[in-house]
Coordinates of C-alpha atoms (C1' of nucleotides) in Angstrom, one line a residue:
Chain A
X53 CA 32.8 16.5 -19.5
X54 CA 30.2 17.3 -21.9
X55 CA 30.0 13.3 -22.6
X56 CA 29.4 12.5 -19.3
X57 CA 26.2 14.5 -19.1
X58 CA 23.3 12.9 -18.6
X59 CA 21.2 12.5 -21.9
X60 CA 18.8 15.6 -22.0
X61 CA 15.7 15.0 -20.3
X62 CA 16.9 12.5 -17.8
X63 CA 18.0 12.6 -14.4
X64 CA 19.5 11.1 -11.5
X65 CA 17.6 9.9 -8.5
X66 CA 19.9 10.8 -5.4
X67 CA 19.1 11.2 -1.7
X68 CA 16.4 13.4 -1.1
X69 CA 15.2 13.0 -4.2
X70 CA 15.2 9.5 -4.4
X71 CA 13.4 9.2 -0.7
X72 CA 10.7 11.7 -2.1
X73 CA 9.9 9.3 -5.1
X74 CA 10.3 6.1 -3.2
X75 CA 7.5 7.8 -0.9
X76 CA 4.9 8.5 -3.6
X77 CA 5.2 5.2 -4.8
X78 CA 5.0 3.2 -1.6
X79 CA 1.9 5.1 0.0
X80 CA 0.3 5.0 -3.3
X81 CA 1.2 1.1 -3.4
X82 CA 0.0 0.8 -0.1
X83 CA -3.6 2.7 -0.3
X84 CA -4.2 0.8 -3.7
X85 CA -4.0 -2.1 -2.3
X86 CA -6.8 -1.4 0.1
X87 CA -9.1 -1.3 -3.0
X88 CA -8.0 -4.4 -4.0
X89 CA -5.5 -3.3 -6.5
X90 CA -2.2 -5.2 -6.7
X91 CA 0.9 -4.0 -8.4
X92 CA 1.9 -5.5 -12.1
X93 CA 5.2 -5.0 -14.2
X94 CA 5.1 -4.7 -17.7
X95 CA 8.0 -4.2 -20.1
X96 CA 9.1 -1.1 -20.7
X97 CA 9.2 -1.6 -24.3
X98 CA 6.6 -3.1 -26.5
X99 CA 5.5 -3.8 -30.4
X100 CA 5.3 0.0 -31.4
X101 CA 1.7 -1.3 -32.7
X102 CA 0.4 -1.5 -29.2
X103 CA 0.8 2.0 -28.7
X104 CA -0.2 3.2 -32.7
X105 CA -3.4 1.4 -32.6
X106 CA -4.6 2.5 -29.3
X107 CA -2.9 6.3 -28.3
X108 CA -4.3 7.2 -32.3
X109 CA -1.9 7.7 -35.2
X110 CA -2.7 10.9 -35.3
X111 CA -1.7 12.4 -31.5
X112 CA 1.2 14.2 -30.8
X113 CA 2.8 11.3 -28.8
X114 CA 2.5 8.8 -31.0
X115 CA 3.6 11.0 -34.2
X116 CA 6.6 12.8 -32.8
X117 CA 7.0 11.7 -29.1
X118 CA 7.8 8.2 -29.6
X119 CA 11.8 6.5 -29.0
X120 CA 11.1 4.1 -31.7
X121 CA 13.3 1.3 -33.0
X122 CA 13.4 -1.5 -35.0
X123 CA 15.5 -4.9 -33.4
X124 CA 15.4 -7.8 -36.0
X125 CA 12.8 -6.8 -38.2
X126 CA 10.2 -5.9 -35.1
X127 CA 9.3 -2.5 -34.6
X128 CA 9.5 -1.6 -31.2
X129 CA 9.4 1.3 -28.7
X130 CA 9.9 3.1 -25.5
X131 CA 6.3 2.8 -23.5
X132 CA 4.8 6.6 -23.6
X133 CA 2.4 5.5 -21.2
X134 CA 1.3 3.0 -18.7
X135 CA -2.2 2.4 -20.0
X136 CA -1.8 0.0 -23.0
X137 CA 0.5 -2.1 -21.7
X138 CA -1.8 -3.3 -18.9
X139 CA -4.4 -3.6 -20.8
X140 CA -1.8 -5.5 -23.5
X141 CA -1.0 -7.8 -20.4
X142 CA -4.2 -8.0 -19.7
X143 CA -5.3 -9.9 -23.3
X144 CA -2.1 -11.6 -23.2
X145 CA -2.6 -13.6 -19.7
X146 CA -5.9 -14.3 -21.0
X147 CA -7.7 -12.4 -18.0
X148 CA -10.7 -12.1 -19.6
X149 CA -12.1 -14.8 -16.9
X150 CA -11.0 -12.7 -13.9
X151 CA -12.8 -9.4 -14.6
X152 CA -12.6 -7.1 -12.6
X153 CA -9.0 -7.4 -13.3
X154 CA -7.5 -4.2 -10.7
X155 CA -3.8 -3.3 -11.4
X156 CA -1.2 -0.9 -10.2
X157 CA 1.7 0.0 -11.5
X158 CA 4.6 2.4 -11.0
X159 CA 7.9 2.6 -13.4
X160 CA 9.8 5.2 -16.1
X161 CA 7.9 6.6 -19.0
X162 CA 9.7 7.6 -22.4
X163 CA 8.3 11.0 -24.5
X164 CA 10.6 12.9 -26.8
X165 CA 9.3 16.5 -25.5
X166 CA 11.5 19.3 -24.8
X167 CA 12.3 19.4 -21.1
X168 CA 10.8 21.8 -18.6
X169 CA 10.4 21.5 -14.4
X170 CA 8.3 18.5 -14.0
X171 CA 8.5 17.2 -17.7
X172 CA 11.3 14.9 -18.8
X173 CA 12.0 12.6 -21.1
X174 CA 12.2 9.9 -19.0
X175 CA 9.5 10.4 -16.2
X176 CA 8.3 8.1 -13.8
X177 CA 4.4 7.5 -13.7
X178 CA 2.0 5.8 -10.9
X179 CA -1.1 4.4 -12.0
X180 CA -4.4 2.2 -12.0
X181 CA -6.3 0.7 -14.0
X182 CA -9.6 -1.6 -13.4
X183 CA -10.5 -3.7 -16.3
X184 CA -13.7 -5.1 -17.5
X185 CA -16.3 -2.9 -15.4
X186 CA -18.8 -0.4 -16.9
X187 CA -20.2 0.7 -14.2
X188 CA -19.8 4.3 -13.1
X189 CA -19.1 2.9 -9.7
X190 CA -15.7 1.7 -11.3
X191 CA -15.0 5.4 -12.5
X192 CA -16.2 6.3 -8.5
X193 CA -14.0 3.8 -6.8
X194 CA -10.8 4.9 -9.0
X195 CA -11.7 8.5 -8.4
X196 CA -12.2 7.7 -4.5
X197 CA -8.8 6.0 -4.6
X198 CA -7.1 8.7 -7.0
X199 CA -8.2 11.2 -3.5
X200 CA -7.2 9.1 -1.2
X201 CA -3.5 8.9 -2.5
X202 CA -3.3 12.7 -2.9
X203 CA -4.6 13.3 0.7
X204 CA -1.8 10.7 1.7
X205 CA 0.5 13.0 0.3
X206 CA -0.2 15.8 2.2
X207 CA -2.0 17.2 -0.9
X208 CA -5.1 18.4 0.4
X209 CA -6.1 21.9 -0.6
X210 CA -3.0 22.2 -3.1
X211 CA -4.8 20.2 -5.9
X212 CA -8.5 20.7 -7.3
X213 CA -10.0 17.9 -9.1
X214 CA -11.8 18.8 -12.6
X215 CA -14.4 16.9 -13.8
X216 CA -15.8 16.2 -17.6
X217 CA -17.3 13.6 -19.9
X218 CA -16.7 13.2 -23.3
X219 CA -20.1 10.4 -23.3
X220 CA -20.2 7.4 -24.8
X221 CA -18.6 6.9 -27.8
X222 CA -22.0 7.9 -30.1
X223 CA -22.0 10.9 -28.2
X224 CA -18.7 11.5 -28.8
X225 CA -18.7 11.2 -32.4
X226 CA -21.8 13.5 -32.3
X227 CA -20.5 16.2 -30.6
X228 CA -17.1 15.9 -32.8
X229 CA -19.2 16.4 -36.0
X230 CA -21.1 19.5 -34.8
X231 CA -17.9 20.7 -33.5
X232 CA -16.3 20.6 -36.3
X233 CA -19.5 21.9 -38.7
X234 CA -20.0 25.1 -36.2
X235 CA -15.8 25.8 -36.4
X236 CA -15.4 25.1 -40.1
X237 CA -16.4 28.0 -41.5
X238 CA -14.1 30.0 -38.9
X239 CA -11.5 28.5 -40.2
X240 CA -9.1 31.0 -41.1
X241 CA -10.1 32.8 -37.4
X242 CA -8.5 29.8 -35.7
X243 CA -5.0 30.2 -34.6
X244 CA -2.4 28.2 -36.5
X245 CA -1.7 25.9 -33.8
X246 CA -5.8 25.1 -33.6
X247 CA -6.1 24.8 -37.5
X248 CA -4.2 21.8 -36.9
X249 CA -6.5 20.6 -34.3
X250 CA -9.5 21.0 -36.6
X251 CA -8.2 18.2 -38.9
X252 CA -6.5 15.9 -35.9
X253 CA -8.5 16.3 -33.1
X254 CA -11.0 19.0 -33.2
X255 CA -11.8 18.6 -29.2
X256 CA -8.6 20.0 -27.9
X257 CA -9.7 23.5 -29.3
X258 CA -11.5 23.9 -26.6
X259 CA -8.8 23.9 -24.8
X260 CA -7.0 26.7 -26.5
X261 CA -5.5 29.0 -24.4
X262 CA -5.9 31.6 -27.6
X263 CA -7.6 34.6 -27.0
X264 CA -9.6 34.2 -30.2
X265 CA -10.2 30.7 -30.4
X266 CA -12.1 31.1 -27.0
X267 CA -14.4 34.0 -28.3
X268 CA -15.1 31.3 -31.0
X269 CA -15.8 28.6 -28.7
X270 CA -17.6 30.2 -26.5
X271 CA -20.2 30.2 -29.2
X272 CA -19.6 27.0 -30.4
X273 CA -22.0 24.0 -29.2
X274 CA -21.4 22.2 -26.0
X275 CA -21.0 18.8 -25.1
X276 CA -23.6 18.7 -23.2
X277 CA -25.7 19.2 -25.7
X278 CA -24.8 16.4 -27.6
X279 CA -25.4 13.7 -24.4
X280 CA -27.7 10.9 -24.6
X281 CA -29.5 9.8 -21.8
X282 CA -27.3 7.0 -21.0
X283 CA -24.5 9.3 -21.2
X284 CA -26.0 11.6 -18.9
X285 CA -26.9 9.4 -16.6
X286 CA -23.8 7.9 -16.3
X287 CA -22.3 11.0 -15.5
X288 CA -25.0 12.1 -13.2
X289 CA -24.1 8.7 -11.2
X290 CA -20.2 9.3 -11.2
X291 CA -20.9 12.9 -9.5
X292 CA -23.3 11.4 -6.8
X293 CA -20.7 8.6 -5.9
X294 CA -18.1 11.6 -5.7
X295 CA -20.3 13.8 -3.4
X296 CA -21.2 10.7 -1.5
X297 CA -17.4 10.4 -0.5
X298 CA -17.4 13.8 0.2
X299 CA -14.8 14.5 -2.6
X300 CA -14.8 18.2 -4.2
X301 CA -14.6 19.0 -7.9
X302 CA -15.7 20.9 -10.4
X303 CA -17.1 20.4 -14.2
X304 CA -14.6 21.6 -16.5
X305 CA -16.6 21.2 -20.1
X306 CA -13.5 22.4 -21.6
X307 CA -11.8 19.4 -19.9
X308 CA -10.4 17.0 -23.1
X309 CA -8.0 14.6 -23.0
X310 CA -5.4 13.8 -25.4
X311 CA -6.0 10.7 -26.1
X312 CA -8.1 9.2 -28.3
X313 CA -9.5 6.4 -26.6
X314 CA -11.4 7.9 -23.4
X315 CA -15.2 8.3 -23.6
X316 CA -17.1 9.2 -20.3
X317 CA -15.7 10.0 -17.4
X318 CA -12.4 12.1 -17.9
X319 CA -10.8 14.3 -14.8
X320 CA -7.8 16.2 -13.8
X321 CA -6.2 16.6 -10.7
X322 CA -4.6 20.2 -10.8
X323 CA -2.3 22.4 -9.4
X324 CA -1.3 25.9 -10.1
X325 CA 2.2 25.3 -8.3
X326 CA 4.3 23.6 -11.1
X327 CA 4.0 26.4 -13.8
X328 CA 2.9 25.1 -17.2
X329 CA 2.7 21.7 -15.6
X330 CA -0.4 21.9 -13.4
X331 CA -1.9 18.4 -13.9
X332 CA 0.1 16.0 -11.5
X333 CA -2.8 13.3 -11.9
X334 CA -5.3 12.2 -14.5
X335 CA -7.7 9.9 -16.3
X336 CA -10.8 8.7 -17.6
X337 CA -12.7 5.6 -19.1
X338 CA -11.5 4.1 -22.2
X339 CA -13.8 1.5 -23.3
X340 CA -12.8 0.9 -26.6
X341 CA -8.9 1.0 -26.1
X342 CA -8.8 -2.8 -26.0
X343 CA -11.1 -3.7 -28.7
X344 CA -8.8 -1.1 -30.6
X345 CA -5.8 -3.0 -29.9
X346 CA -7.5 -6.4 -31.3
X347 CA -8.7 -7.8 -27.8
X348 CA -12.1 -8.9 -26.9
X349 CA -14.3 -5.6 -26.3
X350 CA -13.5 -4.9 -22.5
X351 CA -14.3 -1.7 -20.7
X352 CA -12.1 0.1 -18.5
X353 CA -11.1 3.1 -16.6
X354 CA -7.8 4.2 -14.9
X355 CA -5.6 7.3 -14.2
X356 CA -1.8 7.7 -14.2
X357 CA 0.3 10.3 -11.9
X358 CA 3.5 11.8 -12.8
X359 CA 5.8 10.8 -9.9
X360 CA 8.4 13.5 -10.5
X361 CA 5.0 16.0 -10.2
X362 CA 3.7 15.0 -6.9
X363 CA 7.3 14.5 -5.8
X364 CA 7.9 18.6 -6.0
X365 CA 4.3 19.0 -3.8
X366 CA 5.1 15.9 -1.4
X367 CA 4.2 18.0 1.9
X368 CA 6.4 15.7 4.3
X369 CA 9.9 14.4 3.4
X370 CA 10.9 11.0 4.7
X371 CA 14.9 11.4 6.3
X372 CA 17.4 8.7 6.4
X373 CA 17.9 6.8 9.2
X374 CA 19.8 7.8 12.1
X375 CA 22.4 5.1 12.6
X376 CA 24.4 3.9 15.7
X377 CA 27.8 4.7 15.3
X378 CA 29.9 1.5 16.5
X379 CA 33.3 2.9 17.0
X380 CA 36.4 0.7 18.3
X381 CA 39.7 1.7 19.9
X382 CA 42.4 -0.3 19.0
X383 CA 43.2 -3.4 16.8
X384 CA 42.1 -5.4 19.8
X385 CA 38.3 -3.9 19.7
X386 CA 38.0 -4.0 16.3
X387 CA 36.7 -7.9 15.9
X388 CA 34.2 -6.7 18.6
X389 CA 32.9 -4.0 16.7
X390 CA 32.5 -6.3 13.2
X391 CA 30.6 -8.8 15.8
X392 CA 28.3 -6.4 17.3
X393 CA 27.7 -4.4 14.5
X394 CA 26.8 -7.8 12.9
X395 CA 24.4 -8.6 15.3
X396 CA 22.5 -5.0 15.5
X397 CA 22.3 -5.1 12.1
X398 CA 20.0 -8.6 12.4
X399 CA 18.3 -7.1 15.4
X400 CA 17.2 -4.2 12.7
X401 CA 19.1 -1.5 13.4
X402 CA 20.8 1.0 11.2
X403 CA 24.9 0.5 11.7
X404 CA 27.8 3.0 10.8
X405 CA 30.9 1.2 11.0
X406 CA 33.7 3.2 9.8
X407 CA 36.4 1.4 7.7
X408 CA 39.6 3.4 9.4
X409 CA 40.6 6.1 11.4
X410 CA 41.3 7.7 15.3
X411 CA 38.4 7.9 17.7
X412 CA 38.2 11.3 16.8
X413 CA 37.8 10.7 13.3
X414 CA 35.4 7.8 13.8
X415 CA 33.5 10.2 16.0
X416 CA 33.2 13.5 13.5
X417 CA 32.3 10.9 11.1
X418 CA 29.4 9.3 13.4
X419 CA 28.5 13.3 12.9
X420 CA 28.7 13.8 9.4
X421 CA 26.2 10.5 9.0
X422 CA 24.0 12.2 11.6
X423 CA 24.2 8.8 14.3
X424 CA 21.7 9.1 16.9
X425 CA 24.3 7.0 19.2
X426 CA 27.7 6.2 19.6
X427 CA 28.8 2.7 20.5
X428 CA 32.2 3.3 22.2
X429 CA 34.6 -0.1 22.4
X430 CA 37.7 1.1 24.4
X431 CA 39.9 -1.0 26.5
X432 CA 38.7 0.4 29.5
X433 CA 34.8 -0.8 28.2
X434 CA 36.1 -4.6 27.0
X435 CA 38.0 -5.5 30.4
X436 CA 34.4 -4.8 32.0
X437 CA 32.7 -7.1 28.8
X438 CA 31.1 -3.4 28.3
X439 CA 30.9 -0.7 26.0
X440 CA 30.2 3.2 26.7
X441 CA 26.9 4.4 24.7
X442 CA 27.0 7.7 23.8
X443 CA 24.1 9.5 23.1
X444 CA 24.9 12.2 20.4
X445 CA 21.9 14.6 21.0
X446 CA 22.3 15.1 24.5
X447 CA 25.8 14.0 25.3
X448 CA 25.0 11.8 28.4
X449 CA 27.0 8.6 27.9
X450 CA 26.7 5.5 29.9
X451 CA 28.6 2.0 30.6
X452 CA 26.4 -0.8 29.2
X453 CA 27.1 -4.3 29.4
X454 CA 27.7 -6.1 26.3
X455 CA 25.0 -8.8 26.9
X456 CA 22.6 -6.0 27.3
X457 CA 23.6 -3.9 24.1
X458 CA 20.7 -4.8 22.0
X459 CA 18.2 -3.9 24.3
X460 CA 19.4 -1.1 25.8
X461 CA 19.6 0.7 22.5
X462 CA 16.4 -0.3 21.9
X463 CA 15.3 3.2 24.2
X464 CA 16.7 4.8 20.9
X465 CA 14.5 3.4 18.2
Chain B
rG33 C1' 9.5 22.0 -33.1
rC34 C1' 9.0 27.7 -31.7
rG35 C1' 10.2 32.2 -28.5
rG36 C1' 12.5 34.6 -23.8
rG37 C1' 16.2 34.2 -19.6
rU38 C1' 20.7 32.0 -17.4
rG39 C1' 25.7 29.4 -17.5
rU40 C1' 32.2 31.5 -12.7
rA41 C1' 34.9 25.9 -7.1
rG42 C1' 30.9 20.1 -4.9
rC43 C1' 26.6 24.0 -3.4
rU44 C1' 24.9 29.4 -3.2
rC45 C1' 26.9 33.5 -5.4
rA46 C1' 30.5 38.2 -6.0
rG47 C1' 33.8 39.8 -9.9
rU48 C1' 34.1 47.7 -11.3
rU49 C1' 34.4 51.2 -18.1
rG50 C1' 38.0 44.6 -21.1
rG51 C1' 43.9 45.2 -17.5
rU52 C1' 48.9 41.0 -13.2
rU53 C1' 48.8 34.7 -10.1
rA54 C1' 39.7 34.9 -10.6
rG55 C1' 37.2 35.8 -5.0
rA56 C1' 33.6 34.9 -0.6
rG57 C1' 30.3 31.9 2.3
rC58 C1' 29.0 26.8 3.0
rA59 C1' 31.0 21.9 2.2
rU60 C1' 35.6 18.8 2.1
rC61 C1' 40.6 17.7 4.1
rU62 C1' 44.8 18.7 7.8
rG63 C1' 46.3 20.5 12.5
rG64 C1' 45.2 22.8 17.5
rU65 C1' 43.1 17.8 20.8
rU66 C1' 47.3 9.9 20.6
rG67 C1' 39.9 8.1 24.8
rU68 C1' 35.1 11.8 22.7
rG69 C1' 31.6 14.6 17.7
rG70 C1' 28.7 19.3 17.1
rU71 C1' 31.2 25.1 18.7
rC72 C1' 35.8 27.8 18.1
rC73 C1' 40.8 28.9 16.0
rA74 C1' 44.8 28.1 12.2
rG75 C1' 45.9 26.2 7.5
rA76 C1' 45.2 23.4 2.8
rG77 C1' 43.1 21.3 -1.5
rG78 C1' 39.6 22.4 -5.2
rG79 C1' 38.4 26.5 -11.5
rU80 C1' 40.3 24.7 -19.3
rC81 C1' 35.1 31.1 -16.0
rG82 C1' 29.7 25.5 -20.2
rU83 C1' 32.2 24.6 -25.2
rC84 C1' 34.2 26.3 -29.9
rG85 C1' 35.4 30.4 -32.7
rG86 C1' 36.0 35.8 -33.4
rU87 C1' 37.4 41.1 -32.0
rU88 C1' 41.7 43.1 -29.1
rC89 C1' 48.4 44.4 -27.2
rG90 C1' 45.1 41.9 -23.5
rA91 C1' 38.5 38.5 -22.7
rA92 C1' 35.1 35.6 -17.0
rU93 C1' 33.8 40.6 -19.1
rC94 C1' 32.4 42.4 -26.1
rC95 C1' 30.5 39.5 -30.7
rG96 C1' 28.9 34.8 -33.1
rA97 C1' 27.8 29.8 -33.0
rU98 C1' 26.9 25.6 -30.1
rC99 C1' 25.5 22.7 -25.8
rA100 C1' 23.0 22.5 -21.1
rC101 C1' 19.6 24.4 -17.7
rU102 C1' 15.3 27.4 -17.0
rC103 C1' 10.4 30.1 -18.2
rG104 C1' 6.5 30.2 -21.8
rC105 C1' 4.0 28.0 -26.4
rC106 C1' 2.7 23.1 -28.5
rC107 C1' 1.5 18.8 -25.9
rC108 C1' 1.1 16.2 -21.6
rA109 C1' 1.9 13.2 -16.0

RNA sequence: GCGGGUGUAGCUCAGUUGGUUAGAGCAUCUGGUUGUGGUCCAGAGGGUCGUCGGUUCGAAUCCGAUCACUCGCCCCA
């Protein structure tokens, strides 16, 4: 029994589930593609290197989050993330020529986390990313878009977007120095956990959720303070093209991201209805990640979703198809009912055709699978070239002639 | 990786201070109804009580370990 567990971390996709995850990915699919963003498949595996050189050595997904492996002398792994790989496929296909280069994606992530509701070890992820634009209209248009699905979901009011830029990567580096000269001295203030940071990646002490580290910080200097004017501009430009579009949010400076290769823009789409988990969508400009990776210097921004995430708030769940029942009476109806279920299935309808079993049988099970209609091939029906249609909501059954099956049921669609 | 909680039928859960063959509802199957589903009635199947070990005359119940799930930390979608 214990064997035939799923591995820890994973799960099944089953029914309602599976309809739930289907729908995030098909309305996001769809709405991307009215910004000109067409979906891309990359492997799920790659040369562990892509990930190394680009997510930094030094973050927790690349140091212990990884499902490494080596296959003939090439080190490989698991993708942790959606981001590099585009951008991978993106030097690979030599798309340099066709910038903006606008790419969605949707498929199973791999991070070696312990499990809680909405992370797994195998999640599924949606995202974007536009390629070769530095202009904060790009960061606007993938912002607009990154609303657009959420509102499609029936996410409106549930999720606040926050806000932040980290500047260009001089600014960056500024504000990481100063950081790290103000908090130095503190050291031994710190909490263990933000010790760490203070070597690896001082920023994310500012996100601390340590009572102590945040009387520090709140003395420490902001990132503000540390923006040039074309960092500050650009972020002045992103917030105008927001409040143009009438999107909401709010400037979290505390607002870091993990990673190491976003400068600029970064956001978060929150929620505070998934627990620890409260980030179901998020983001930012990474305009060194390809040169990192050994590419041509190309800018670019993009955002990933966790499917599973927006899955749990998806507001309206898509059922399954009501089918028509096609139930025959005898030996002599059955190659009848294989014919006409044959042809409703080509005219696009949904068809339960039961293997075996009495009329009543065939009828509680036209129940079970929740039919809207019953097809009913008797003896009586054939000798007329007929069949009784039952429908299953009201009761009211009536004798329709064979020739007219297809469109009569069409009254149930 | 660290800390808390929970594991009894397919699902949701009872199970007394440790005491015979471990229960209910829902679901499933059969029959009442050989040409009519849902409702109703009668009946049936389904459990190594997460697993392993310990205490005891006796363990679903007490103890330990382990696994899984879950909540939080870390981190992140």
């Amino acid at each position: 029994m214990a064997s035939l567990q799923p591995v820890r971390g994973t799960h099944d996709l089953l029914f309602e589930d599976m309809r739930r995850h289907h729908a995030v990915i098909e309305r996001a699919k769809g709405i991307a593609g009215l910004y000109g963003f067409e979906e891309v498949i990359t492997p799920i595996f790659e040369f562990t290197e892509v990930f190394t050189r680009t997510i930094g050595e030094t973050s927790d997904i690349v140091s212990k989050e990884m499902y490494a492996f080596e296959r003939s002398g090439d080190q490989l792994c698991l993708r942790p993330e959606g981001t590099a790989g585009v951008c991978r496929a993106f030097v690979s296909n030599g798309l340099q020529q066709q910038v903006p280069f606008k790419a969605f994606y949707a498929g199973p992530m791999f991070r070696y986390e312990r499990p809680q509701k909405g992370r797994q070890r195998q999640f599924h992820q949606i995202g974007v990313e536009l390629i070769g634009a530095d202009t904060p209209k790009a960061d606007v248009e993938v912002l607009v878009l990154a609303s657009h699905i959420l509102d499609a979901l029936g996410l409106k009011g549930q999720v606040t977007l926050e806000l932040n830029t980290l500047g260009d990567t001089a600014s960056r580096a500024a504000y990481r120095d100063r950081l790290v000269e103000f908090l130095t001295p503190y050291r031994n203030d710190l909490s263990d956990d933000s010790k760490v940071r203070l070597d690896k990646n001082p920023l994310r002490i500012l996100d601390s959720k340590d009572e102590g580290d945040r009387r520090l910080i709140a003395e420490a200097p902001k990132m503000e303070e540390s923006l040039n004017a074309e960092s500050r501009a650009f972020f002045e430009t992103v917030q105008a093209g927001l409040t143009a579009h009438g999107i909401s949010y709010v400037v979290n400076p505390k607002l870091v991201r993990g990673l190491d290769y976003y400068c600029h823009t970064a956001f978060e789409f929150v929620t505070t209805a998934l627990g620890a988990q409260g980030t179901v969508l998020a983001g930012g400009r990474y305009d060194g990640l390809i040169e990192a990776m050994g590419g041509p210097s190309t800018p670019g921004v993009g955002w990933a979703g966790g499917i599973e995430r927006l899955a749990l708030l998806l507001a309206d769940v898509p059922g399954k198809a009501r089918p028509i029942a096609v139930i025959p009476m005898g030996d002599a109806a059955e190659g009848e009912a294989d014919a006409i279920t044959g042809r409703l299935r080509r005219a696009g309808y949904a068809v339960d055709l039961a293997y075996s079993g009495n009329m009543k049988k065939r009828m509680k099970r036209a129940n079970t699978v929740n039919a809207r209609v019953a097809v009913i091939l008797g003896e009586d029906e054939l000798k007329q070239g007929a069949a009784a249609v039952r429908d299953l909501d009201s009761g009211e059954q009536v004798l329709v002639p064979l020739a007219a099956l297809e469109t009569d049921l069409a009254r149930f669609r």
